[in-house]
Every structure is written in C-alpha cells, then in structure tokens.
Amino acid sequence: MSFGQGGPQQQWDPWKPNSQQPWNSGGADQSPDWAALAEASEARAKRRRLLFIGGGALATVAIGAAVAVAVVSANGGNEASPGPSTQLPGTADIPSATGTVPSFAPTSAPPPLDPKDFIASAKKDKAPLSPDILFPGTQLTMGETVYKKGPTADTEKCASAAKATLPKVLDDNGCTRLIRVTYTKDDVAVTVGVALFDTEAQATRAKQQADDKSIVKSLSGGGVKDFCVGAVCRSTTNSYGRYAYFTLAGFTDGKDVTTKDTAVFATGDDLQEFTFRQIRRRGEAQASAAANE
C-alpha cells in the first residue's frame, strides 16, 4: 500500500509564494521535471512581453493626448474652443506655404484742401487783407535784385485808381476794391494794382476784356517821382482766383520805354510774379487753417 500526498501535485513557480518544488522532498533520487520548468519559464516571459507592450501603448496614448491638448491650448488663447479640446483642424483647414496671401483694401487720407478754393470767391476768402499784408516789409528781393518799397494806396472806388479803358472794365465786372503799391530800383519804378471781385469768373472776365490801354494809375510820393505820366510805359494784366492784377513800369525821369529797356521789363515781370505768389499764399494759409480746425 502506498501513501500518496493526495490530489495532484502543484507545479512550482518561483514568482508565486509558497509554491511547491517540482520534486518530492523525500525522494532524493527523483530528478526535476525539466520540460515543466521550461514551459513555466516561457509562460512568464510571454506575460512580461504583453505587459511591456500594453504599458507602451498606454504611454503613447497618454503622450498623444497631452500633445493634442497642448496644441489646442496654444491655438485657442483665452477664448474657448467651439469643439472638443483634443480636436485638431483637418488638413484642408491648415494654411499651406503656397496659399494665397491675404490682400487688404488700401487706405488713403482725405484729399488735401485746394488753396485756390479759398481765394476763388469772397464767401471763402475771409482772411484779413491790406496793402501791408499783401506787400509786407520795406523792400522786396527777387533773385539777386532788391526793390525798395514806396507808397501804398487802398480804395473801394476801383475806377478812380485806373486809366484809359480800365475803369470801365473794372466797373462792368463788379470790382469791389483796388490795392496799389509802388517799388523802385535805380531809375525804374513799377506800380502794382490788385483788383478784388466777388467771384473768380468776374476777375477772369476783367482780364479778358482788358486791352493795351487798360492800365492802373502810377502811384508816386514818399520819395518816388511821378512816372508814366504822358510817357510810354510797359503794362501787364493777369488774374488768379478772384483777383485781377496789373503792373505799370517806366522811368522816373520821364523817358519812354522801348523794347531795348530790359531792366523795365524785368522789373514788371518780377512784381507780377511776386503778386501772384502772394495771392496764392493767401489761399494756402487759409486752406491750412481750415484743415487744422
């Protein structure tokens, strides 16, 4: 009769506490079951591989989720995203390097005010005006030539300061004021007359209707001798805005002006140019003031 342990023997597992050795403690002559040991070792190695693969997959998912959250957080700023926090934009939503560059409509400042608008009519030409404002100082320098300023005059009776055919031209077109000033250089003198009208159209018509006999009266006094009284002198006529302006240049010794007297022509041209600049500056000053209001 044999006395067995009762029931099947348990397989030894070194990773399992209190597991029984694969051999009997009483039978020293029995050898270990090497096939069972190899099978147990293979099973343990397989479990470790599965655990490693499973753990790696979980770590990858965790890292992917963290990256997705970071991307959404960086793109979302302080504003809540309309979709799930892990949702990334599709490929079609991501702008490519070759995409169309956005264009914007050009912005432009309002056009500057036109200075001529402020001297084209009496309604807008409100800046103070006098002979000393229009012709300031005691002398005038044009290029290298210096002209000494002489007497000035200002009247609302335009015809009284004009001669020959000019009085009628001024009256017919509604002249409201005539300012005069005289400049001298050596024995040459020139009187400039600036006639004011209510509109640019009136000043333009006055210029067009003036002829070779339409001249302003020469203005003498204050050390300036009479000139262009019975002598031949050179005259010019022009207009800008609501202003028509005239020059009369000649010799203070009473000589007639001829085409060879270039100094007389140059004096008349210089004063005509200076008068134009002064009228234009009036418009520029008023336009600048209006733009800064």
PDB file of C-alpha atoms in Angstrom, residues 2 13 41 48 55 61 69 81 92 100 108 116 124-125 138 148 161-162 207 216 230 235 237 249 260 264 276:
ATOM      1  CA  SER A   2       1.363   3.289  -0.904  1.00  0.00           C
ATOM      2  CA  ASP A  13       6.504  28.740  -9.782  1.00  0.00           C
ATOM      3  CA  SER A  41       9.675  29.980 -17.918  1.00  0.00           C
ATOM      4  CA  ARG A  48       6.225  40.146 -19.348  1.00  0.00           C
ATOM      5  CA  GLY A  55       2.180  49.672 -20.980  1.00  0.00           C
ATOM      6  CA  VAL A  61      -1.972  57.315 -25.909  1.00  0.00           C
ATOM      7  CA  VAL A  69      -4.309  69.380 -25.532  1.00  0.00           C
ATOM      8  CA  SER A  81     -12.711  76.428 -28.453  1.00  0.00           C
ATOM      9  CA  ALA A  92      -7.771  71.384 -45.541  1.00  0.00           C
ATOM     10  CA  THR A 100      -2.866  82.966 -51.389  1.00  0.00           C
ATOM     11  CA  SER A 108      -5.915 106.755 -48.073  1.00  0.00           C
ATOM     12  CA  LYS A 116      -7.426 128.140 -54.812  1.00  0.00           C
ATOM     13  CA  LYS A 124     -14.487 131.833 -48.516  1.00  0.00           C
ATOM     14  CA  ASP A 125     -11.699 134.423 -48.788  1.00  0.00           C
ATOM     15  CA  THR A 138      10.099 147.834 -46.766  1.00  0.00           C
ATOM     16  CA  LYS A 148      12.635 149.366 -52.475  1.00  0.00           C
ATOM     17  CA  ALA A 161      -7.242 154.317 -59.479  1.00  0.00           C
ATOM     18  CA  ALA A 162      -7.325 153.290 -63.144  1.00  0.00           C
ATOM     19  CA  LYS A 207      -8.573 140.136 -67.524  1.00  0.00           C
ATOM     20  CA  VAL A 216      -3.599 151.368 -63.422  1.00  0.00           C
ATOM     21  CA  GLY A 230       2.429 161.148 -70.597  1.00  0.00           C
ATOM     22  CA  SER A 235       1.980 147.288 -68.628  1.00  0.00           C
ATOM     23  CA  THR A 237      -2.553 142.162 -66.952  1.00  0.00           C
ATOM     24  CA  ALA A 249       6.588 150.085 -65.220  1.00  0.00           C
ATOM     25  CA  LYS A 260      15.538 147.547 -75.576  1.00  0.00           C
ATOM     26  CA  VAL A 264      11.971 147.865 -67.136  1.00  0.00           C
ATOM     27  CA  PHE A 276       0.866 136.026 -57.975  1.00  0.00           C
TER      28      PHE A 276
END
